[in-house]
GROMACS .gro file of N, CA and C in nm:
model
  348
    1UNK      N    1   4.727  14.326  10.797
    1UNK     CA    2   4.841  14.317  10.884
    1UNK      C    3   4.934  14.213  10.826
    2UNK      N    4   5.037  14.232  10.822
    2UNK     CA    5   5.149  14.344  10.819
    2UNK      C    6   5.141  14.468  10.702
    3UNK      N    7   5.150  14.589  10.798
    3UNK     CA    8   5.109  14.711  10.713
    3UNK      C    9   5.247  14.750  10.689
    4UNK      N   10   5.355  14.769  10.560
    4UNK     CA   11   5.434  14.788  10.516
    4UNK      C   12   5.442  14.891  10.457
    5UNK      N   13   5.518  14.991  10.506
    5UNK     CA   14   5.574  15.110  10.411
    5UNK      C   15   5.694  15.170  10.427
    6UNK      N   16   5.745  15.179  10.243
    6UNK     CA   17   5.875  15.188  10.247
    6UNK      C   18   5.909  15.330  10.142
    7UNK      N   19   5.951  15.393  10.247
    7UNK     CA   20   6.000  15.552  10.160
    7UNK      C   21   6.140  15.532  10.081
    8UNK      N   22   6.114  15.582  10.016
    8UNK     CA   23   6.266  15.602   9.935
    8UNK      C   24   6.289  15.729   9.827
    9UNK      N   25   6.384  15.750   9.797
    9UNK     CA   26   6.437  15.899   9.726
    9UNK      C   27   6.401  15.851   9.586
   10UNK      N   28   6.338  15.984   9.565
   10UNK     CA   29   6.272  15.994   9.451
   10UNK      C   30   6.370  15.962   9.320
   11UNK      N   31   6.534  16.004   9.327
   11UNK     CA   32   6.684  15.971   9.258
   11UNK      C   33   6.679  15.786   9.234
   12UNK      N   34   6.622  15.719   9.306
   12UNK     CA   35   6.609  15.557   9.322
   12UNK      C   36   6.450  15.494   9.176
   13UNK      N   37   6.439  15.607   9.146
   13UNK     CA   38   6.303  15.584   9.050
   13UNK      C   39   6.354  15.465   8.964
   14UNK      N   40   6.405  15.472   8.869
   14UNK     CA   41   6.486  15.365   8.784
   14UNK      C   42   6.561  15.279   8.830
   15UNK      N   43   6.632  15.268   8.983
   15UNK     CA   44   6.736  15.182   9.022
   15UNK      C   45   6.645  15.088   9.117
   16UNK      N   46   6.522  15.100   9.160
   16UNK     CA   47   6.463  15.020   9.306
   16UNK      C   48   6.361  14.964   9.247
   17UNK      N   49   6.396  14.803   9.221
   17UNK     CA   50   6.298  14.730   9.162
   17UNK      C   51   6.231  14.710   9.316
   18UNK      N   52   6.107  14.808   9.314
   18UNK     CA   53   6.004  14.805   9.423
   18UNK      C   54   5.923  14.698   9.411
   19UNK      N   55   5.806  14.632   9.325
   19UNK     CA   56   5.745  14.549   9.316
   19UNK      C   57   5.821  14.410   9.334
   20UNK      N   58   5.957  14.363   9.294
   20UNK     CA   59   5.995  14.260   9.340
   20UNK      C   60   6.086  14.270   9.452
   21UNK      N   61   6.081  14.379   9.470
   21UNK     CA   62   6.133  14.359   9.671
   21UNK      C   63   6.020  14.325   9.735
   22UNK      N   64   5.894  14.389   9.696
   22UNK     CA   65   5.758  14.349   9.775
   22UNK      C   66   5.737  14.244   9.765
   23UNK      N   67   5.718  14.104   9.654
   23UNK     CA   68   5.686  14.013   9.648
   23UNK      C   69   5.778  13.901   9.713
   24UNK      N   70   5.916  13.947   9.712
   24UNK     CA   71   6.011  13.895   9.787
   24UNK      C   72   5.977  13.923   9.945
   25UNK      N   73   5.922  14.013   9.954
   25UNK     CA   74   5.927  14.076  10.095
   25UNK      C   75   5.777  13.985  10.176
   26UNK      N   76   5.713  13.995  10.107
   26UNK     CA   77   5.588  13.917  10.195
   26UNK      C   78   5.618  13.738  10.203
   27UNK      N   79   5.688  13.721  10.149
   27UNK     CA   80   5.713  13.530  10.183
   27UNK      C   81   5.834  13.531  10.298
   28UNK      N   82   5.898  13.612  10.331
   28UNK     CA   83   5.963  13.669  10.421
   28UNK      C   84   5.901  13.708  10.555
   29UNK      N   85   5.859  13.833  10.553
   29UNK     CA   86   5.768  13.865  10.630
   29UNK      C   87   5.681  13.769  10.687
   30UNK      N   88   5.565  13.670  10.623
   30UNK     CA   89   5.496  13.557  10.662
   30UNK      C   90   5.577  13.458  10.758
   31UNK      N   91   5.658  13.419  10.679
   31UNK     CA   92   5.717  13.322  10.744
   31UNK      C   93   5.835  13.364  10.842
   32UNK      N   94   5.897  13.486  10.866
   32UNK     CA   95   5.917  13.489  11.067
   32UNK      C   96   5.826  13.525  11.087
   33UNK      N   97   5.732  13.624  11.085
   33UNK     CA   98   5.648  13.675  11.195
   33UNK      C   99   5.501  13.547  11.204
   34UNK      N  100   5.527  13.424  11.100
   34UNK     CA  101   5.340  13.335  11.105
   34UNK      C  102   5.312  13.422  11.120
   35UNK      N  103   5.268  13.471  10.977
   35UNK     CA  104   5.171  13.501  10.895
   35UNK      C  105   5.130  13.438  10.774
   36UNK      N  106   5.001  13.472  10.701
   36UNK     CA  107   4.972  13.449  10.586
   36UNK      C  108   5.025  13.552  10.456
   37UNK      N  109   5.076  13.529  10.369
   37UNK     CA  110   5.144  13.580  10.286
   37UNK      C  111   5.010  13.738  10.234
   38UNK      N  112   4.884  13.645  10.202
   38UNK     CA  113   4.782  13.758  10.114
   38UNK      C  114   4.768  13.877  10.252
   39UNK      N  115   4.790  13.886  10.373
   39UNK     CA  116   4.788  13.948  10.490
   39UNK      C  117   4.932  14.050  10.478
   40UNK      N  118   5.006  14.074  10.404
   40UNK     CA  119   5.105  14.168  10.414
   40UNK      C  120   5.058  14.265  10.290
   41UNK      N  121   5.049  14.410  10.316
   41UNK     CA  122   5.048  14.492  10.256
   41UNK      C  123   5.171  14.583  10.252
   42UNK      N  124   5.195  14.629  10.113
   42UNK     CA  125   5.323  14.697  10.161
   42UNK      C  126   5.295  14.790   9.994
   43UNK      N  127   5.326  14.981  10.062
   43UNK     CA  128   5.269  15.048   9.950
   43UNK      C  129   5.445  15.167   9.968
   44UNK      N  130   5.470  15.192   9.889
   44UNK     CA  131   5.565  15.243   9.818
   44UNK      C  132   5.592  15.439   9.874
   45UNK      N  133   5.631  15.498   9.907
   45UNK     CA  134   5.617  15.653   9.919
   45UNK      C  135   5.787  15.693   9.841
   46UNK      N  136   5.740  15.827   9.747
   46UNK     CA  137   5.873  15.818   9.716
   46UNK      C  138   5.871  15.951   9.727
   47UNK      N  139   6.037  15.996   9.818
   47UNK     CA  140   6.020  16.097   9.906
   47UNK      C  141   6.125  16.233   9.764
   48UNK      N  142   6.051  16.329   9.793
   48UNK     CA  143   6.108  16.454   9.706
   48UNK      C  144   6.256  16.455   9.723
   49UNK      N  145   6.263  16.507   9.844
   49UNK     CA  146   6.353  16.561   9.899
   49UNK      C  147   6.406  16.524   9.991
   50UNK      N  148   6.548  16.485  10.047
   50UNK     CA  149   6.577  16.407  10.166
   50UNK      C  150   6.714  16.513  10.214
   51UNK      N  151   6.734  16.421  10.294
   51UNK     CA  152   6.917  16.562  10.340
   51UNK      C  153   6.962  16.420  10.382
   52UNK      N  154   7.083  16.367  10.413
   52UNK     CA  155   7.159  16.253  10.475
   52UNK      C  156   7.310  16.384  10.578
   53UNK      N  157   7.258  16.397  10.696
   53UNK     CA  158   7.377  16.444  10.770
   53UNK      C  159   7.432  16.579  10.704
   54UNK      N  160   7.545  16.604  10.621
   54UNK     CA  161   7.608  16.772  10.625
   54UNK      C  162   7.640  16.725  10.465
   55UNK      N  163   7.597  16.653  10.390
   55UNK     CA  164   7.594  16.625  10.274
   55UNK      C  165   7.473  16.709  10.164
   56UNK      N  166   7.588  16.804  10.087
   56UNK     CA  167   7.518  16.839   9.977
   56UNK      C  168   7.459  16.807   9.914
   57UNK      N  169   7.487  16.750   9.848
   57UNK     CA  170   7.385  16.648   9.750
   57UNK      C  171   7.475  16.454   9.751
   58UNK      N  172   7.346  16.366   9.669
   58UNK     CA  173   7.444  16.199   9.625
   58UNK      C  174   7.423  16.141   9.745
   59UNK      N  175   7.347  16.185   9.826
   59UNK     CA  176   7.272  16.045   9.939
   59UNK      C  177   7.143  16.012   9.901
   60UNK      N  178   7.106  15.900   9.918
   60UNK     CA  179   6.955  15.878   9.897
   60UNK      C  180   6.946  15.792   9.997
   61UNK      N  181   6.798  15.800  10.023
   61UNK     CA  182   6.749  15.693  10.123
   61UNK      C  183   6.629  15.590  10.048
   62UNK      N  184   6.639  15.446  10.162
   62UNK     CA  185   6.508  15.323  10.159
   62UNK      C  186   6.524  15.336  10.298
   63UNK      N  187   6.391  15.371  10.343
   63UNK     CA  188   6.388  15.282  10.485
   63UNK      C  189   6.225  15.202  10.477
   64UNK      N  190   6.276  15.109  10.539
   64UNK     CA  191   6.137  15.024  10.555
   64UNK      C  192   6.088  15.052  10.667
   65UNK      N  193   5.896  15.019  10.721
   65UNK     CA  194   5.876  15.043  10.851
   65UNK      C  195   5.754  14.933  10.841
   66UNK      N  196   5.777  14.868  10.942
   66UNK     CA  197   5.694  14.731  10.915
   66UNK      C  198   5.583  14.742  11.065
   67UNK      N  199   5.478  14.758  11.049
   67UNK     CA  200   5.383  14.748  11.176
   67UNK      C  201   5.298  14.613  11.149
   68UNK      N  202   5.338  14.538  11.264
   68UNK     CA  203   5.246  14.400  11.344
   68UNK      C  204   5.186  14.411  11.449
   69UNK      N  205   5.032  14.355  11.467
   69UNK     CA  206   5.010  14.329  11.561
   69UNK      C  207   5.097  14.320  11.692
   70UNK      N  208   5.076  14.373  11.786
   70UNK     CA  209   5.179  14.323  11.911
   70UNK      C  210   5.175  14.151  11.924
   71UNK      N  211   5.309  14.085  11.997
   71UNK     CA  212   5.261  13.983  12.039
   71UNK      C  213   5.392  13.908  11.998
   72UNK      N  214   5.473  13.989  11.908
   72UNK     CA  215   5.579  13.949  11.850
   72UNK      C  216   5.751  13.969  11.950
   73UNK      N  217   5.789  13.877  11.988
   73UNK     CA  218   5.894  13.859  12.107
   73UNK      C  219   6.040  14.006  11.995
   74UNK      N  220   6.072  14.080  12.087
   74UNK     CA  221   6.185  14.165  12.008
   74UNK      C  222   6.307  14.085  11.926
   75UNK      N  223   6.296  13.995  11.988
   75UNK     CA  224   6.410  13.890  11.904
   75UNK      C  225   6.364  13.829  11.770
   76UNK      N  226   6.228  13.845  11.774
   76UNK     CA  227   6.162  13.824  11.579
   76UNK      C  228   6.186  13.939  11.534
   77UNK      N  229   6.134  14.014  11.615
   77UNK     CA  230   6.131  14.181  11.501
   77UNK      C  231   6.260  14.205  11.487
   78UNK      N  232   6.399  14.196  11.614
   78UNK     CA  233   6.504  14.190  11.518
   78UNK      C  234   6.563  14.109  11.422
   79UNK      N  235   6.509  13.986  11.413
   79UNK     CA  236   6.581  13.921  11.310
   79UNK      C  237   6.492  13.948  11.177
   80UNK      N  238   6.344  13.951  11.177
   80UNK     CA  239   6.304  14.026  11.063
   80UNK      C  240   6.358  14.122  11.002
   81UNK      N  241   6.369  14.271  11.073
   81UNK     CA  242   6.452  14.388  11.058
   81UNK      C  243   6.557  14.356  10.953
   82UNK      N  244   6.704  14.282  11.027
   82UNK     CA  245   6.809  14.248  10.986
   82UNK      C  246   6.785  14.156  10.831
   83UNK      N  247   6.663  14.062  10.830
   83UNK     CA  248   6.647  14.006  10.699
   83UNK      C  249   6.593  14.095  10.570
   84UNK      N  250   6.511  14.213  10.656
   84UNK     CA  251   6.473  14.298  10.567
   84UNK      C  252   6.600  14.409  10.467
   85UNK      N  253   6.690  14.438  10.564
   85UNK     CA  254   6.799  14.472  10.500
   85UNK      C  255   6.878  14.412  10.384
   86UNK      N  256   6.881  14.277  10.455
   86UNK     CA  257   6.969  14.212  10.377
   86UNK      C  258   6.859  14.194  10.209
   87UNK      N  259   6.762  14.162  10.288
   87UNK     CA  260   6.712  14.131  10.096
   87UNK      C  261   6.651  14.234  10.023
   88UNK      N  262   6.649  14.388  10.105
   88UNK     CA  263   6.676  14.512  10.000
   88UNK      C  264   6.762  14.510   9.930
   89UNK      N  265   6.914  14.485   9.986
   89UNK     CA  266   6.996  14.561   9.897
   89UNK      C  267   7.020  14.435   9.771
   90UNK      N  268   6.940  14.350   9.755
   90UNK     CA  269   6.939  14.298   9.609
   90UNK      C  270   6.840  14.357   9.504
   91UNK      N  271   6.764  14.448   9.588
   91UNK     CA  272   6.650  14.514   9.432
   91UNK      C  273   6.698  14.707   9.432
   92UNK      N  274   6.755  14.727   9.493
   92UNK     CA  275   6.834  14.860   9.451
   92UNK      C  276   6.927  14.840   9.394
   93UNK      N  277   7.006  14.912   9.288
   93UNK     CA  278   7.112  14.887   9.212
   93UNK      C  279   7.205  14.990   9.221
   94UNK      N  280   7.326  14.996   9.235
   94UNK     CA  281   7.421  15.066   9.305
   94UNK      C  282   7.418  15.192   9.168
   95UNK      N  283   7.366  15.340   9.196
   95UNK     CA  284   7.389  15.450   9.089
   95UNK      C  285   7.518  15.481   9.113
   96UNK      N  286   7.610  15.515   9.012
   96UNK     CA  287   7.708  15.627   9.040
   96UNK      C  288   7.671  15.773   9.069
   97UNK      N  289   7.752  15.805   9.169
   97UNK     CA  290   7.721  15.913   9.252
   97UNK      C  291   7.638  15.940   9.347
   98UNK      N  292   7.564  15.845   9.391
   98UNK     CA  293   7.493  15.844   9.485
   98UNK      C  294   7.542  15.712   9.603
   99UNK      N  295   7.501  15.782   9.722
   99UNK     CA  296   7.579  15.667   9.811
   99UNK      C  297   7.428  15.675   9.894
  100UNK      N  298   7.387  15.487   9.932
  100UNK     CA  299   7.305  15.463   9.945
  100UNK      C  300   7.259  15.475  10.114
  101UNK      N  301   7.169  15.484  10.149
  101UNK     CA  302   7.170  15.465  10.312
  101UNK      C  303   7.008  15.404  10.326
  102UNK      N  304   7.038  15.274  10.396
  102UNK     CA  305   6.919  15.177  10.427
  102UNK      C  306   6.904  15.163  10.566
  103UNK      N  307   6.765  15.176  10.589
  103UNK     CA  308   6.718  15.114  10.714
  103UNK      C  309   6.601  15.047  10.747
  104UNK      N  310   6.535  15.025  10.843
  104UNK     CA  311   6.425  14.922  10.864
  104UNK      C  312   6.372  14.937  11.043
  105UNK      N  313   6.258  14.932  11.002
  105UNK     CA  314   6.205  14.868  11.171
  105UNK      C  315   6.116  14.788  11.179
  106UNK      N  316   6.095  14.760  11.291
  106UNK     CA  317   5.975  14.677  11.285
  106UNK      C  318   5.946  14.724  11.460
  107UNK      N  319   5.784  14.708  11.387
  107UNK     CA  320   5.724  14.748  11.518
  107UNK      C  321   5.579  14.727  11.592
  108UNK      N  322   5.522  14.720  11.681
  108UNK     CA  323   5.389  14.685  11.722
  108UNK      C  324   5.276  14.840  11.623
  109UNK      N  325   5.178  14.799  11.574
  109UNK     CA  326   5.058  14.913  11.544
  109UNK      C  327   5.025  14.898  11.666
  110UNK      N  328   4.948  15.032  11.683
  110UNK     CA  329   4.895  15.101  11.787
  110UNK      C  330   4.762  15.015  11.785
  111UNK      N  331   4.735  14.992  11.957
  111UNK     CA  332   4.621  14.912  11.923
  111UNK      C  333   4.448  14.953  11.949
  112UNK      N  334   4.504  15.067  11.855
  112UNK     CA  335   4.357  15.116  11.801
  112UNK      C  336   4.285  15.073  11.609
  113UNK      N  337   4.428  15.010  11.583
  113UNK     CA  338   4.439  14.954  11.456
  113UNK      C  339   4.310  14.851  11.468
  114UNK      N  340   4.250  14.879  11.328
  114UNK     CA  341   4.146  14.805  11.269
  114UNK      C  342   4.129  14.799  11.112
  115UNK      N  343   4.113  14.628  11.054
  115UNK     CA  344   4.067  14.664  10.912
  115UNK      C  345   3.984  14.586  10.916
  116UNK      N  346   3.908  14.645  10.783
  116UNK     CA  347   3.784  14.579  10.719
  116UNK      C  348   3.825  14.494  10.599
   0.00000   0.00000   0.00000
């Protein structure tokens, strides 16, 4: 916990330095939500195919989706959220012809969640 996963368009392969958004992302993560840094997991999905609205082609998506323990007041998870944005768009790199679309949540796991 924090179980992190972040989809993004498969078009972002070469432009989304993923591994140093992650490492950026867990000293972040730790420190609003107190946590311990080795306690954030965060694994990568990179999506085939996406559609953005009535657009032919040249959208791509990142969205992040961040699950915590409950316990966290909505005014952390939004300011997490909002920090998570902001320090994506320094490890994607702007392609020509593609117009980018980012998002994020953050949210309680279901509390049937368990790890070993």
């Amino acid at each position: 916990m924090p179980q992190i996963t972040v989809d993004y368009s498969a078009e972002l392969d070469d432009a989304f330095d993923r591994r140093g958004f992650a490492l950026a992302l867990h000293p972040l993560v730790a420190e609003t939500v107190t946590t311990k840094i080795p306690n954030c997991k965060t694994r990568f999905r990179r999506v085939e195919d996406s559609v953005v609205g009535d657009a032919p082609t040249g959208d791509v998506i990142v969205h992040v989706s961040i699950g915590m323990l409950a316990g966290r007041t909505p005014e952390i998870k939004s300011r997490l959220t909002a920090s998570v944005l902001d320090l994506l768009s320094g490890y994607v790199k702007p392609t020509e012809g593609l117009a980018l679309h980012t998002s994020a949540e953050t949210r309680d796991l279901d509390p049937s969640y368990r790890k070993s």
